[in-house]
Amino acid sequence: EDQVTQSPEALRLQEGESSSLNCSYTVSGLRGLFWYRQDPGKGPEFLFTLYSAGEEKEKERLKATLTKKESFLHITAPKPEDSATYLCAAAGPGGYQKVTFGTGTKLQVIP
Amino acid sequence: GAVVSQHPSWVICKSGTSVKIECRSLDFQATTMFWYRQFPKQSLMLMATSNEGSKATYEQGVEKDKFLINHASLTLSTLTVTSAHPEDSSFYICSARIEGGLYEQYFGPGTRLTVT
């Protein structure tokens, strides 16, 4: 059974304090690894898709990387507006119906 | 691009009544849309996959007669919660996949349903 595990569950950072969020996955034949940001009471906002090990993508202060077993979301010099829950999801060979979501990392950035 | 809307954003209804939630892809066509349910401090739970012009595919444990899904066009899917009960109170979120695209799903803003 496909599994996606995110750690830590919650992370509290001082503004400017860089860190990384982890997403471990056990999906045979990965078709895509996704990162989303979710603010309270809102739907997830798409951030990145990674397709193969070694791939990296960046957007402002965020950089996502992928290995054969895990993905990292690096946050460089975070600001309070980066506070949100970050969700990781993986698509297996079953196609779009086999997207498995992790439980998320709740990030709080303190001014 | 890839904007998905939901209506209403929140709704309160009485036990035993039915509620319809609309999900629209505003700037793209979506053959496939998804309906999720999210409980507080939990991740997304896929309820069903909605395919334009055909019957929805429901996940195990989801009552198809209670959660009616209709995907009438390439830009609209609806979820109707029939004979709602307080335990149906939740945050319902839809997503859509771009026709011809890969596996990314684009999410709507969600609908908060409260059944009294």
PDB file of N, CA and C in Angstrom, chain A residues 31 34 36 38 41-44 46 49 51 87 91 95-97 99 101-103, chain B residues 32 34 36 38 43-44 49 51 57 91 93 97 102-109:
ATOM      1  N   ARG A  31       4.961   8.404 -10.126  1.00  0.00           N
ATOM      2  CA  ARG A  31       4.645   9.183 -11.320  1.00  0.00           C
ATOM      3  C   ARG A  31       4.817  10.678 -11.050  1.00  0.00           C
ATOM      4  N   PHE A  34       4.163  15.766  -5.204  1.00  0.00           N
ATOM      5  CA  PHE A  34       3.596  17.101  -5.205  1.00  0.00           C
ATOM      6  C   PHE A  34       3.734  17.758  -3.843  1.00  0.00           C
ATOM      7  N   TYR A  36       2.024  21.031  -1.675  1.00  0.00           N
ATOM      8  CA  TYR A  36       0.956  22.011  -1.611  1.00  0.00           C
ATOM      9  C   TYR A  36       1.102  22.807  -0.318  1.00  0.00           C
ATOM     10  N   GLN A  38      -1.367  24.825   2.424  1.00  0.00           N
ATOM     11  CA  GLN A  38      -2.759  25.016   2.811  1.00  0.00           C
ATOM     12  C   GLN A  38      -2.848  25.978   3.984  1.00  0.00           C
ATOM     13  N   GLY A  41      -8.695  26.917   6.792  1.00  0.00           N
ATOM     14  CA  GLY A  41     -10.001  27.165   6.210  1.00  0.00           C
ATOM     15  C   GLY A  41     -10.001  27.350   4.708  1.00  0.00           C
ATOM     16  N   LYS A  42      -8.900  26.976   4.044  1.00  0.00           N
ATOM     17  CA  LYS A  42      -8.824  27.122   2.592  1.00  0.00           C
ATOM     18  C   LYS A  42      -8.367  25.822   1.944  1.00  0.00           C
ATOM     19  N   GLY A  43      -8.556  25.734   0.642  1.00  0.00           N
ATOM     20  CA  GLY A  43      -8.087  24.572  -0.081  1.00  0.00           C
ATOM     21  C   GLY A  43      -6.586  24.639  -0.317  1.00  0.00           C
ATOM     22  N   PRO A  44      -5.954  23.502  -0.554  1.00  0.00           N
ATOM     23  CA  PRO A  44      -4.511  23.488  -0.822  1.00  0.00           C
ATOM     24  C   PRO A  44      -4.158  24.261  -2.093  1.00  0.00           C
ATOM     25  N   PHE A  46      -1.362  24.637  -5.020  1.00  0.00           N
ATOM     26  CA  PHE A  46      -0.300  23.873  -5.665  1.00  0.00           C
ATOM     27  C   PHE A  46       1.007  24.652  -5.656  1.00  0.00           C
ATOM     28  N   THR A  49       5.624  20.137  -8.608  1.00  0.00           N
ATOM     29  CA  THR A  49       5.621  18.723  -8.950  1.00  0.00           C
ATOM     30  C   THR A  49       7.053  18.311  -9.272  1.00  0.00           C
ATOM     31  N   TYR A  51       9.301  14.898 -10.620  1.00  0.00           N
ATOM     32  CA  TYR A  51       9.029  13.644 -11.325  1.00  0.00           C
ATOM     33  C   TYR A  51      10.108  12.593 -11.150  1.00  0.00           C
ATOM     34  N   LEU A  87       1.585  20.323   2.573  1.00  0.00           N
ATOM     35  CA  LEU A  87       1.181  18.946   2.288  1.00  0.00           C
ATOM     36  C   LEU A  87       2.028  18.367   1.168  1.00  0.00           C
ATOM     37  N   ALA A  91       1.865  10.366  -6.512  1.00  0.00           N
ATOM     38  CA  ALA A  91       1.038   9.642  -7.476  1.00  0.00           C
ATOM     39  C   ALA A  91       1.780   8.396  -7.918  1.00  0.00           C
ATOM     40  N   GLY A  95      -2.178   6.031 -11.667  1.00  0.00           N
ATOM     41  CA  GLY A  95      -2.622   7.265 -12.309  1.00  0.00           C
ATOM     42  C   GLY A  95      -3.218   8.231 -11.314  1.00  0.00           C
ATOM     43  N   TYR A  96      -4.075   9.095 -11.778  1.00  0.00           N
ATOM     44  CA  TYR A  96      -4.565  10.172 -10.949  1.00  0.00           C
ATOM     45  C   TYR A  96      -5.385   9.672  -9.772  1.00  0.00           C
ATOM     46  N   GLN A  97      -5.914   8.472  -9.858  1.00  0.00           N
ATOM     47  CA  GLN A  97      -6.709   7.994  -8.741  1.00  0.00           C
ATOM     48  C   GLN A  97      -5.858   7.474  -7.603  1.00  0.00           C
ATOM     49  N   VAL A  99      -3.341   9.105  -5.965  1.00  0.00           N
ATOM     50  CA  VAL A  99      -2.574  10.150  -5.299  1.00  0.00           C
ATOM     51  C   VAL A  99      -2.777   9.998  -3.808  1.00  0.00           C
ATOM     52  N   PHE A 101      -1.937  11.410  -0.020  1.00  0.00           N
ATOM     53  CA  PHE A 101      -1.504  12.614   0.684  1.00  0.00           C
ATOM     54  C   PHE A 101      -0.911  12.273   2.037  1.00  0.00           C
ATOM     55  N   GLY A 102       0.086  13.047   2.430  1.00  0.00           N
ATOM     56  CA  GLY A 102       0.589  12.989   3.787  1.00  0.00           C
ATOM     57  C   GLY A 102      -0.296  13.829   4.695  1.00  0.00           C
ATOM     58  N   THR A 103      -0.006  13.811   5.982  1.00  0.00           N
ATOM     59  CA  THR A 103      -0.830  14.535   6.948  1.00  0.00           C
ATOM     60  C   THR A 103      -0.370  15.972   7.143  1.00  0.00           C
TER      61      THR A 103
ATOM     62  N   THR B  32     -11.734  15.279 -15.296  1.00  0.00           N
ATOM     63  CA  THR B  32     -11.760  14.593 -14.004  1.00  0.00           C
ATOM     64  C   THR B  32     -11.692  15.592 -12.865  1.00  0.00           C
ATOM     65  N   PHE B  34     -12.200  15.780  -8.398  1.00  0.00           N
ATOM     66  CA  PHE B  34     -12.123  14.949  -7.198  1.00  0.00           C
ATOM     67  C   PHE B  34     -12.815  15.654  -6.046  1.00  0.00           C
ATOM     68  N   TYR B  36     -12.946  15.729  -1.874  1.00  0.00           N
ATOM     69  CA  TYR B  36     -12.257  15.337  -0.652  1.00  0.00           C
ATOM     70  C   TYR B  36     -13.039  15.842   0.551  1.00  0.00           C
ATOM     71  N   GLN B  38     -12.131  16.829   4.680  1.00  0.00           N
ATOM     72  CA  GLN B  38     -11.007  17.062   5.583  1.00  0.00           C
ATOM     73  C   GLN B  38     -11.539  17.352   6.972  1.00  0.00           C
ATOM     74  N   SER B  43      -5.448  15.099   7.298  1.00  0.00           N
ATOM     75  CA  SER B  43      -5.190  15.336   5.893  1.00  0.00           C
ATOM     76  C   SER B  43      -6.445  15.118   5.060  1.00  0.00           C
ATOM     77  N   LEU B  44      -6.278  15.210   3.772  1.00  0.00           N
ATOM     78  CA  LEU B  44      -7.394  15.081   2.854  1.00  0.00           C
ATOM     79  C   LEU B  44      -7.792  13.620   2.693  1.00  0.00           C
ATOM     80  N   THR B  49     -14.056  10.164  -7.242  1.00  0.00           N
ATOM     81  CA  THR B  49     -13.518  10.750  -8.467  1.00  0.00           C
ATOM     82  C   THR B  49     -14.669  10.943  -9.433  1.00  0.00           C
ATOM     83  N   ASN B  51     -16.045  11.895 -13.111  1.00  0.00           N
ATOM     84  CA  ASN B  51     -15.670  11.925 -14.519  1.00  0.00           C
ATOM     85  C   ASN B  51     -16.813  12.489 -15.363  1.00  0.00           C
ATOM     86  N   THR B  57     -16.664   7.490  -9.351  1.00  0.00           N
ATOM     87  CA  THR B  57     -16.047   6.347  -8.683  1.00  0.00           C
ATOM     88  C   THR B  57     -15.848   6.692  -7.218  1.00  0.00           C
ATOM     89  N   PHE B  91     -15.320  19.847   6.271  1.00  0.00           N
ATOM     90  CA  PHE B  91     -14.788  20.731   5.242  1.00  0.00           C
ATOM     91  C   PHE B  91     -14.661  19.900   3.971  1.00  0.00           C
ATOM     92  N   ILE B  93     -13.678  19.694  -0.001  1.00  0.00           N
ATOM     93  CA  ILE B  93     -12.819  20.366  -0.980  1.00  0.00           C
ATOM     94  C   ILE B  93     -12.846  19.589  -2.285  1.00  0.00           C
ATOM     95  N   ARG B  97      -8.230  18.155 -12.406  1.00  0.00           N
ATOM     96  CA  ARG B  97      -7.001  17.879 -13.148  1.00  0.00           C
ATOM     97  C   ARG B  97      -7.172  18.464 -14.543  1.00  0.00           C
ATOM     98  N   LEU B 102      -0.836  16.427 -16.613  1.00  0.00           N
ATOM     99  CA  LEU B 102      -0.257  15.307 -15.900  1.00  0.00           C
ATOM    100  C   LEU B 102      -1.039  15.069 -14.605  1.00  0.00           C
ATOM    101  N   TYR B 103      -0.362  14.897 -13.519  1.00  0.00           N
ATOM    102  CA  TYR B 103      -1.079  14.445 -12.333  1.00  0.00           C
ATOM    103  C   TYR B 103      -1.404  15.536 -11.335  1.00  0.00           C
ATOM    104  N   GLU B 104      -1.005  16.769 -11.627  1.00  0.00           N
ATOM    105  CA  GLU B 104      -1.290  17.815 -10.646  1.00  0.00           C
ATOM    106  C   GLU B 104      -2.784  18.010 -10.500  1.00  0.00           C
ATOM    107  N   GLN B 105      -3.201  18.212  -9.261  1.00  0.00           N
ATOM    108  CA  GLN B 105      -4.579  18.566  -8.986  1.00  0.00           C
ATOM    109  C   GLN B 105      -4.609  19.994  -8.464  1.00  0.00           C
ATOM    110  N   TYR B 106      -5.583  20.750  -8.934  1.00  0.00           N
ATOM    111  CA  TYR B 106      -5.756  22.127  -8.489  1.00  0.00           C
ATOM    112  C   TYR B 106      -7.030  22.179  -7.659  1.00  0.00           C
ATOM    113  N   PHE B 107      -6.892  22.747  -6.467  1.00  0.00           N
ATOM    114  CA  PHE B 107      -7.959  22.671  -5.481  1.00  0.00           C
ATOM    115  C   PHE B 107      -8.811  23.930  -5.429  1.00  0.00           C
ATOM    116  N   GLY B 108     -10.075  23.708  -5.095  1.00  0.00           N
ATOM    117  CA  GLY B 108     -10.959  24.828  -4.796  1.00  0.00           C
ATOM    118  C   GLY B 108     -10.719  25.301  -3.374  1.00  0.00           C
ATOM    119  N   PRO B 109     -11.390  26.378  -2.979  1.00  0.00           N
ATOM    120  CA  PRO B 109     -11.183  26.954  -1.658  1.00  0.00           C
ATOM    121  C   PRO B 109     -11.871  26.205  -0.535  1.00  0.00           C
TER     122      PRO B 109
END
